[in-house]
Amino acid sequence: MASKPPKGDPVQDAPQVTEAQHAAAGLPAIGHTLRIAQRQMGVRRTALTLLRVNQKDGFDCPGCAWPEPEHRHTAEFCENGAKAVAEEATLRRVAPDFFAAHPVADLATRSGYWLGQQGRLTHPMYLAEGADRYEPVSWERAFDIVAEELAALGSPDEALFYTSGRTSNEAAFLYQLFARELGTNNLPDCSNMCHESSGSALTETLGVGKGSVLLEDLHKADLIIVAGQNPGTNHPRMLSALEQAKRGGAQIVTVNPLPEAGLERFKNPQTPQGMLKGTALTDLFLQIRIGGDQALFRLLNKLILETEGAVDEDFVREHTHGYEDFAAAARAADWDETLTATGLDRARIEEALRMVLASRRTVVCWAMGLTQHKHAVPTIREVVNFLLLRGNIGRPGAGVCPVRGHSNVQGDRTMGIFERPAPAFLDALEKEFGFAPPRHHGLDVVRAIRALRDGEAKVFFAMGGNFVAASPDTDVTEAAMRRARLTVHVSTKLNRSHAVTGARALILPTLGRTERDVQGSGEQFVTVEDSMGMVHASRGRLEPASPQLLSEPAIVCRLARRVLGPDSATPWEEFEKDYASVRDRIARVVPGFEDFNACVARPGGFALPHAPRDERRFPTATGKANFTAAPVTYPSLPEGRLLLQTLRSHDQYNTTIYGLDDRYRGIRNGRRVVLVNPDDARALGLADGSYTDLVSEWTDGVERRAPGFRVVHYPTAPGCAAAYYPETNVLVPLDATADTSNTPASKSVVVRLEQSTTD
Ligand SMILES: Nc1nc2c(c(=O)[nH]1)N[C@H]1C(S)=C(S)[C@@H](COP(=O)(O)OP(=O)(O)OC[C@H]3O[C@@H](n4cnc5c(=O)[nH]c(N)nc54)[C@H](O)[C@@H]3O)O[C@H]1N2
Ligand SMILES: Nc1nc2c(c(=O)[nH]1)N[C@H]1C(S)=C(S)[C@@H](COP(=O)(O)OP(=O)(O)OC[C@H]3O[C@@H](n4cnc5c(=O)[nH]c(N)nc54)[C@H](O)[C@@H]3O)O[C@H]1N2
Ligand SMILES: [Mo]
């Protein structure tokens, strides 16, 4: 019995399962990459393009936000970076004849994989009200359509301006400027679904919502804890940093419900010896139950408090606030409860404690495994408590390291893509541009979906991304999107969001990172900020996928001129002509960017200031680093249910599917799989290879079902299951979000597994 692929989609999803691997990268990675890259780009373009990734005069890798090392190898090899590049630099094209042949109703039956594989978008396309397919449209007409619909709104707050995290600093700055001149802070972004919990927790406790370490700190650390992150797939270049840290004597503790191959052993493709043997990375694996991290860190904190001389008392006295309340809460932590919450045994936790106490310099790295839970914010605050206790903030080789996803998601936020901007940022905008930006908060992703659903928002504009596939509660989100008057997507590739539209829809094709960007003043470059607050230039070299493409900054500038008209005093024309003029304005608005054009001209770029890291200064409400003392919580699981996390395979970039394999986990040729602990599977009567439906259970009583998943017996922590996103987004209730950050809790969905209804 095979699960059904979406109707009319020639892509077959027929998973095959082999042994999971225990090492990442190495030779198979190179072979696999070259196959994918050459299929998209051919042999010559593959070689030329891959040589330019992350070189000083080249483009920033559109893959993840991991920083580049100071001394770069020629084309530091990264399998998934290469796939991201190949996806964009593909020679395949989606031209107007494609849209003539495929009505929207047909596109809506296709899988995301099939849509993405069709190639790069070449022309602005328009879906008129009542029409069954997109037709080519001029850029002028496209901007007229957006202007018409914006003018028809009762208030600018009925428009939503979404951003995905690839958008450059320049484009992001212009985009938020346009939205605010129009009169709204409705700037939801992918961060709302990603590291918002990190931003919330870190801003409150340390005063800066970003990581406090640089790459060199990782190299110097004694202990690195990697919690809730799968770098072998999602940040492959991080493995080189972990390897270097280990050579310097660091130990690594991995906290994860899954044994992830990349964290077990890394076969560095840069060195012949690395290729053969590889380096064992993890010294201690804590196979935690989903959602048990807050309890784990709380208990470690109690044990540190109980150890003579383990607390850095000078640091605590001089730099922190709230210690007494926190210490009282931590002392009350209970072993039994922690063992229940984490599923760990006592000996392992004691071993972790020994490593923690032996370390003078500790870094904690994390990603979605910590941020996408109901109690994500208190979990990350507990990590901060843990580091503060031993003075591990603002000291070389130590600190917080939330590892960001999209290559410029951190920069976009720095540029003001935020629905709740700080008053100081708005003051600076007002002073520089002479208009009064709206002061009331805008809508984040989840609230934006509700506003569409309830008819309170009518225009949805996306700067990149794939909103309907990336967002939770697919059926609800898609129905909400269909209620819009107009949906607009600035995109490089076709995706599901182009097939699930408002009454009218536009696709505006844009340049990617790899492509040459020539404007009135000549060739342009853009800038990005990586996960560690380093800002540098990115310069595309390839010929654009089509002569019709406009850059993201050009699209915003032309749209702003058309919509705002002569009332706007902002020099949009000049900004479009010369991105250096945009950087001059950023320099006057955003702290840390003084002399931006000069700084970014330096090879390798520059580091943004970070008060806790640089001077142990904490710009919080108390002026100190804040300890916090939230009650410990963890997900409770009704009898016979599993806790499902929705995660990434090795062959995808978020909703972009590169291929149907997840090599390290031993899964091939299919994505509709659910990984279940063999004991749980047997208790539930689910044989390996059988098919099941995933049904999520939520307080609203609505049945959310994802049919036809192949059961894979897999050594995940007991009570836990895993399946890929975006296929499982149908199971994540819109209202199941993290407290404070409102991030969808897509790593802890209570599901029951039911006999498959598909045949
Ligand atoms: N190739 C590639 N690179 C990418 C992306 C991609 O899709 N493909 N996406 C980019 C983006 S936007 C992001 S945000 C990052 C995402 O990077 P990751 O966060 O590494 O991505 P996920 O696949 O969601 O993996 C979550 C990890 O957390 C673990 N986990 C789940 N629940 C828990 C828990 O409760 N506790 C603990 N301790 N661990 C848990 C999972 O087992 C898994 O190892 O990667 C970025 N880089
Ligand atoms: N269930 C579940 N849901 C999740 C997650 C999860 O772990 N589980 N993870 C969440 C996370 S961490 C994130 S970040 C979001 C991701 O959400 P998004 O950022 O919205 O999604 P992507 O799939 O990265 O967007 C891919 C699309 O971006 C467009 N694109 C690519 N490059 C460019 C470019 O240079 N310019 C422009 N304009 N467009 C471009 C292409 O058209 C492509 O189809 O998903 C979230 N959703
Ligand atoms: Mo992300």
PDB file of N, CA and C in Angstrom, residues 84 97 261 333 362 485 588 636 643 663:
ATOM      1  N   ALA A  84      21.613  24.825  -2.390  1.00  0.00           N
ATOM      2  CA  ALA A  84      20.855  26.090  -2.390  1.00  0.00           C
ATOM      3  C   ALA A  84      21.246  26.931  -3.595  1.00  0.00           C
ATOM      4  N   ASP A  97       4.632  30.812 -21.286  1.00  0.00           N
ATOM      5  CA  ASP A  97       3.966  29.651 -21.899  1.00  0.00           C
ATOM      6  C   ASP A  97       3.660  28.562 -20.867  1.00  0.00           C
ATOM      7  N   ALA A 261      23.395  12.216  12.588  1.00  0.00           N
ATOM      8  CA  ALA A 261      24.688  11.737  12.074  1.00  0.00           C
ATOM      9  C   ALA A 261      25.767  12.817  12.111  1.00  0.00           C
ATOM     10  N   ALA A 333      14.240  22.461  42.279  1.00  0.00           N
ATOM     11  CA  ALA A 333      14.140  21.490  41.167  1.00  0.00           C
ATOM     12  C   ALA A 333      14.223  20.075  41.718  1.00  0.00           C
ATOM     13  N   THR A 362      31.994  28.116  28.360  1.00  0.00           N
ATOM     14  CA  THR A 362      30.921  27.290  27.812  1.00  0.00           C
ATOM     15  C   THR A 362      30.073  28.083  26.828  1.00  0.00           C
ATOM     16  N   ARG A 485      -8.100  40.160  -1.043  1.00  0.00           N
ATOM     17  CA  ARG A 485      -8.426  40.824  -2.316  1.00  0.00           C
ATOM     18  C   ARG A 485      -7.261  40.632  -3.289  1.00  0.00           C
ATOM     19  N   ARG A 588      22.610  56.309   9.265  1.00  0.00           N
ATOM     20  CA  ARG A 588      22.096  57.369  10.152  1.00  0.00           C
ATOM     21  C   ARG A 588      20.923  56.913  11.016  1.00  0.00           C
ATOM     22  N   SER A 636       2.721  17.313  28.303  1.00  0.00           N
ATOM     23  CA  SER A 636       2.168  16.090  28.885  1.00  0.00           C
ATOM     24  C   SER A 636       1.495  15.309  27.758  1.00  0.00           C
ATOM     25  N   LEU A 643       4.378  12.481  20.797  1.00  0.00           N
ATOM     26  CA  LEU A 643       4.684  13.890  20.623  1.00  0.00           C
ATOM     27  C   LEU A 643       5.472  14.013  19.321  1.00  0.00           C
ATOM     28  N   ARG A 663      19.551  11.315   3.428  1.00  0.00           N
ATOM     29  CA  ARG A 663      20.610  10.318   3.404  1.00  0.00           C
ATOM     30  C   ARG A 663      21.066   9.883   4.792  1.00  0.00           C
TER      31      ARG A 663
END
